[in-house]
Short mmCIF file of C-alpha atoms in Angstrom, two decimals:
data_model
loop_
_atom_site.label_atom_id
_atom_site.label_comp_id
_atom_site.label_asym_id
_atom_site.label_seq_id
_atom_site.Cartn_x
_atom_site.Cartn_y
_atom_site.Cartn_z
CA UNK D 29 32.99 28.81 120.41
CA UNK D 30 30.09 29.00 122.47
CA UNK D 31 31.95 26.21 125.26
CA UNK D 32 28.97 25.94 128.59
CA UNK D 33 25.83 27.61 128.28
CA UNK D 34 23.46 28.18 131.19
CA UNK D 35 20.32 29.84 130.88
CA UNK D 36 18.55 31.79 132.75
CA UNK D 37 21.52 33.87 134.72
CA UNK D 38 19.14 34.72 136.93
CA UNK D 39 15.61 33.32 138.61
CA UNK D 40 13.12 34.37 141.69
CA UNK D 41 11.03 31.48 142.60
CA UNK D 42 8.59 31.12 145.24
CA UNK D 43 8.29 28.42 147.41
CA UNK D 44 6.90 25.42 146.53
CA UNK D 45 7.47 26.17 142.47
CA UNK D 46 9.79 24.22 140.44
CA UNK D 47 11.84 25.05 137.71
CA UNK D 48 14.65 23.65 135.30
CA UNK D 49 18.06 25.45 134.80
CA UNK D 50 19.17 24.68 131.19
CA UNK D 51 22.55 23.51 130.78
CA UNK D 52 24.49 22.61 127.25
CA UNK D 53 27.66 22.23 125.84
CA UNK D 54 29.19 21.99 122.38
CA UNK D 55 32.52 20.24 123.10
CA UNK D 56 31.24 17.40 122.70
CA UNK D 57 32.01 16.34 126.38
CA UNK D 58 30.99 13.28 127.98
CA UNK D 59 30.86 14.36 131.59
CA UNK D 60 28.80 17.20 132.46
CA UNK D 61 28.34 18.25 136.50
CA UNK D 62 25.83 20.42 138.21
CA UNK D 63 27.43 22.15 141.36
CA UNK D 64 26.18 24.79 143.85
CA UNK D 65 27.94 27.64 145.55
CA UNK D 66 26.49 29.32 148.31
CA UNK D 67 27.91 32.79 149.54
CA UNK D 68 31.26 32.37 151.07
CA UNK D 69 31.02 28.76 149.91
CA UNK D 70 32.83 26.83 147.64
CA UNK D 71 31.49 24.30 145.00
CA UNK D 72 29.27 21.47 145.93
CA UNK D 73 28.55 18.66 143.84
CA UNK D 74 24.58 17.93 143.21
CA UNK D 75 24.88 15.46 140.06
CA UNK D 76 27.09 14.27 137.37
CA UNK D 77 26.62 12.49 134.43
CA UNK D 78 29.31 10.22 132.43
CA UNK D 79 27.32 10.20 129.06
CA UNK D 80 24.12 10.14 127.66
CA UNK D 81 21.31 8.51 129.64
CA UNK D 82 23.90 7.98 132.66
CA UNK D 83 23.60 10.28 135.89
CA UNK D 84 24.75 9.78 139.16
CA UNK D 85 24.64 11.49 142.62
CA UNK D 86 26.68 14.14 143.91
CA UNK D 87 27.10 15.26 147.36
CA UNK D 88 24.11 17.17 147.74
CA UNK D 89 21.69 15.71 145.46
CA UNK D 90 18.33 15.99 147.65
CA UNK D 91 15.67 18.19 146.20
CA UNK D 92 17.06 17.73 142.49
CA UNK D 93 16.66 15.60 139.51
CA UNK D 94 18.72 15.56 136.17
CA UNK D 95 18.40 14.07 133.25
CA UNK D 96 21.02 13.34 130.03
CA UNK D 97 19.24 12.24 127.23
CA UNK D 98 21.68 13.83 124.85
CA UNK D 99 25.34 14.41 125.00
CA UNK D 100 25.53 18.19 124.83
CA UNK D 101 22.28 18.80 127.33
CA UNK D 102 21.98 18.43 131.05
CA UNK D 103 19.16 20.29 132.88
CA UNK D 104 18.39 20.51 136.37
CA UNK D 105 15.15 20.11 137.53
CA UNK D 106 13.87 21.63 141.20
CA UNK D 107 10.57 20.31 141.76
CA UNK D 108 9.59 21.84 145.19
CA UNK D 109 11.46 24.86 145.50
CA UNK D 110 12.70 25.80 148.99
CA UNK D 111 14.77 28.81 150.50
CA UNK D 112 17.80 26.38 151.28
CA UNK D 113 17.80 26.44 147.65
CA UNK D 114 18.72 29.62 147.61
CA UNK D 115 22.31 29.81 145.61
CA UNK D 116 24.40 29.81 142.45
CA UNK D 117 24.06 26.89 140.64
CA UNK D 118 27.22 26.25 138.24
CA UNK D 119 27.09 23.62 135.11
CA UNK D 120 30.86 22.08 134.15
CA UNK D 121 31.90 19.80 131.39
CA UNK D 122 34.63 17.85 130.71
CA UNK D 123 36.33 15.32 128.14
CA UNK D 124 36.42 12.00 129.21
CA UNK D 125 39.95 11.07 130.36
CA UNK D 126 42.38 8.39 129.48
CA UNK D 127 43.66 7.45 132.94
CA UNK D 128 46.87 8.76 133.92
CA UNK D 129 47.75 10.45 130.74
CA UNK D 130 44.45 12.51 130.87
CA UNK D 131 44.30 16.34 132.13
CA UNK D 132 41.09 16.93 131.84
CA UNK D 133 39.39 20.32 133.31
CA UNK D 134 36.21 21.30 133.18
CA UNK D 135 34.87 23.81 131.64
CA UNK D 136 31.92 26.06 133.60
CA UNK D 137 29.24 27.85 132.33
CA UNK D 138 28.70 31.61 133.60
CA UNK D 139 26.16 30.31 136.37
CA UNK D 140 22.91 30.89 137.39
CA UNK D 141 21.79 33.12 140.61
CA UNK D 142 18.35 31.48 142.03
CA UNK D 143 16.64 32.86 145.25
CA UNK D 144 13.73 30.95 146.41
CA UNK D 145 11.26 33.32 148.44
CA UNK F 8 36.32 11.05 151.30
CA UNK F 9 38.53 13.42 149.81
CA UNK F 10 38.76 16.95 151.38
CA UNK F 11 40.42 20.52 150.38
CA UNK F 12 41.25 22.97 152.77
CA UNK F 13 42.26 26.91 152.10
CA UNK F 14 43.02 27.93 155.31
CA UNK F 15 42.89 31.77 154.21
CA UNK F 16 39.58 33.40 153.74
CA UNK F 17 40.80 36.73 152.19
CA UNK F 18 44.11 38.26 151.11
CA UNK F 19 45.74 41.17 149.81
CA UNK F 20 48.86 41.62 147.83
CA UNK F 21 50.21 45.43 146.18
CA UNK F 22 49.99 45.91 142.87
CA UNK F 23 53.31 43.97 141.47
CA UNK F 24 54.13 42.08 144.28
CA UNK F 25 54.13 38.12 144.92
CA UNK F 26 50.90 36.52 146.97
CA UNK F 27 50.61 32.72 147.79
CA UNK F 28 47.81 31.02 148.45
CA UNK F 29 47.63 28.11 150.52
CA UNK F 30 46.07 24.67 149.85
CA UNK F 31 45.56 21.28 151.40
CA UNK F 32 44.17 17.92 150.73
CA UNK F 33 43.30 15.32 152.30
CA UNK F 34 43.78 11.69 149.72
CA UNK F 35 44.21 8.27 149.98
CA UNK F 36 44.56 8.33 146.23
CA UNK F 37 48.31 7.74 144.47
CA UNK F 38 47.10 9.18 141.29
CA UNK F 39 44.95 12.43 141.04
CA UNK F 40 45.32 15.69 139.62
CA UNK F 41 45.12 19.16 141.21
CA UNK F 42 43.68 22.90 140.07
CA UNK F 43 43.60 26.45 140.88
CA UNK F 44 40.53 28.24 139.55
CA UNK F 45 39.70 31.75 139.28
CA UNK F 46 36.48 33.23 140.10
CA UNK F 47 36.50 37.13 139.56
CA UNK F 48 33.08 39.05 139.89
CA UNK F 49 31.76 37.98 136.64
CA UNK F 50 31.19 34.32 138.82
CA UNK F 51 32.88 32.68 135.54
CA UNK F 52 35.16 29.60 136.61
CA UNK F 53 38.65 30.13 134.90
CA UNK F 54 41.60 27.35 134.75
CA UNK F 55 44.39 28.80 136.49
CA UNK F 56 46.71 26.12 136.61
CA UNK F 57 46.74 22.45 136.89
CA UNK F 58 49.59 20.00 138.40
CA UNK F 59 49.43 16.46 137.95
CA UNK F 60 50.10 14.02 141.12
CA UNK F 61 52.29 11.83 139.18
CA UNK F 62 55.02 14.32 138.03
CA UNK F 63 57.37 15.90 140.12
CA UNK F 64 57.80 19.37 138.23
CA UNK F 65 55.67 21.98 139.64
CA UNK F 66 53.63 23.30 136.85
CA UNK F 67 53.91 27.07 135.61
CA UNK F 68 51.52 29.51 133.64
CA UNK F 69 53.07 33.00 132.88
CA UNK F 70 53.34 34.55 136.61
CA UNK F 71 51.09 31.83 138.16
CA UNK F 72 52.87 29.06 139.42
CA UNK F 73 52.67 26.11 141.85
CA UNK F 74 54.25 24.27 145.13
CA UNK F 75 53.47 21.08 144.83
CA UNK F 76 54.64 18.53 147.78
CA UNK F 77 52.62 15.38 147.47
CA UNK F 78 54.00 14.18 150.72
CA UNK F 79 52.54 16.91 152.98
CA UNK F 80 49.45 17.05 150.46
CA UNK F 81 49.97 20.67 150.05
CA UNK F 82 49.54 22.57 146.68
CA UNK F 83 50.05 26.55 147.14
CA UNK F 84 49.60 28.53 144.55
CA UNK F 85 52.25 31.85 143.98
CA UNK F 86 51.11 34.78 141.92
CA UNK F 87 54.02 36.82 140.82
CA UNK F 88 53.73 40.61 139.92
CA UNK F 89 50.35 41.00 140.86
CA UNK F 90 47.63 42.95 138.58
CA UNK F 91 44.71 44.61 139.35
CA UNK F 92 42.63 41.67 137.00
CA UNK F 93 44.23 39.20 139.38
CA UNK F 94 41.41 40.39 141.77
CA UNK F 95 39.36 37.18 142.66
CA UNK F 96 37.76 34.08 144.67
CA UNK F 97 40.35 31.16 143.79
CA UNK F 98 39.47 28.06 144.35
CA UNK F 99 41.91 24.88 144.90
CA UNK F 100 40.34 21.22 143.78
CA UNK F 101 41.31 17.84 144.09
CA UNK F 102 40.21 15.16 140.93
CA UNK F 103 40.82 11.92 141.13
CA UNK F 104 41.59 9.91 138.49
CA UNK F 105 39.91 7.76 136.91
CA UNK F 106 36.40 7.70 138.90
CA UNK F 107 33.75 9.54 137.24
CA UNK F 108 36.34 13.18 136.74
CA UNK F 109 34.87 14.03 139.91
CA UNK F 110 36.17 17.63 141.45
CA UNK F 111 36.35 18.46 145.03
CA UNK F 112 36.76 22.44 146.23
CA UNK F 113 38.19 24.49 148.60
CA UNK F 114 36.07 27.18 150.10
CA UNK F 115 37.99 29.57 148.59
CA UNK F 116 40.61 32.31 149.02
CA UNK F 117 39.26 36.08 148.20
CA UNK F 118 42.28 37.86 146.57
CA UNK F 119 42.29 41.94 146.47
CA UNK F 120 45.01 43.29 144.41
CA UNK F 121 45.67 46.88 145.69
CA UNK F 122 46.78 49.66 143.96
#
């Protein structure tokens, strides 16, 4: 039961490169969630997605992209890499709810550590 | 906006003692759900516990169990007999319900179990 997988665990970039941190999940979830933690920090939300081909903005979504073209994939894209984005990036899934009856937590992959130099 | 607050960087607790952490929210919701997540050096996110808004019972799990009063938004989280494995970021977060399973976290309480 493999649950979140997030590859690579760890990445030095230089500025100005992009990457994509690879994200996928074999719940079968619908919502997936890319979140950030910087030292001392605790999660912030860059982008969610409801379901396949759906994505939506987090809190801090600038210098991102994501895309959901399947249900158990969700990669994160960082087209211009700067040292703000410098940080742990976490990927989450979770079941899609049923309103007040649901109890739904997500389930996080082991992370991956990026510094941008 | 929702907002969670831990108002306590870092604690210690001995080894088989009781620790509480505090947590806070900030809502306009009725109906949401709260959780206490575990972060030990490994950086893995682990369910703690997890309280829903609408019932009244604080929810238990083994020695980990919660205070939940919804009027004062406040959601501590009591860790009884404390281990050595119980050394840890946790992390309190807010969902609401039905909007997009969003979370919202706390900035996190560093636990050190001592021997």
């Amino acid at each position: 039961n493999a649950g979140v997988t997030q590859t690579p665990k760890f990445r030095i970039l230089k500025i100005g490169q992009s990457m994509t941190l690879q994200c996928t999940q074999d719940m079968n979830h619908n919502y997936m969630y890319w979140y950030r933690q910087d030292p001392g920090m605790g999660l912030k939300l860059i982008y969610y997605s409801v379901g396949a081909g759906i994505t939506d903005k987090g809190e801090v979504p600038n210098g991102y992209n994501v895309s959901r073209s399947t249900t158990e994939d969700f990669p994160l894209r960082l087209e211009l890499a700067a040292p703000s984005q410098t940080s742990v990036y976490f990927c989450a899934s979770s079941s899609l709810g049923n309103g007040m009856s649901s109890n739904q937590p997500q389930h996080f992959g082991d992370g991956t550590r990026l510094s941008i130099l | 906006a929702q907002t969670v607050t831990q108002s306590q960087p870092e604690m210690s607790v001995q080894e088989a003692e009781t620790v509480t952490l505090s947590c806070t929210y900030d809502t306009s919701e009725s109906n949401y759900y709260l959780f206490w997540y575990k972060q030990p050096p490994s950086r893995q996110m682990i369910l703690v516990i997890r309280q829903e808004a609408y019932k009244q019972q604080n929810a238990t799990e083994n020695r980990f169990s919660v205070n939940f009063q919804k009027a004062a938004k406040s959601f501590s989280l009591k860790i009884s007999d404390s281990q050595l494995g119980d050394t840890a970021m946790y992390f309190c977060a807010f969902m609401k319900s039905f909007t997009g399973n969003q979370f919202y976290f706390g900035t996190g309480t560093s636990l050190t179990v001592i021997p």
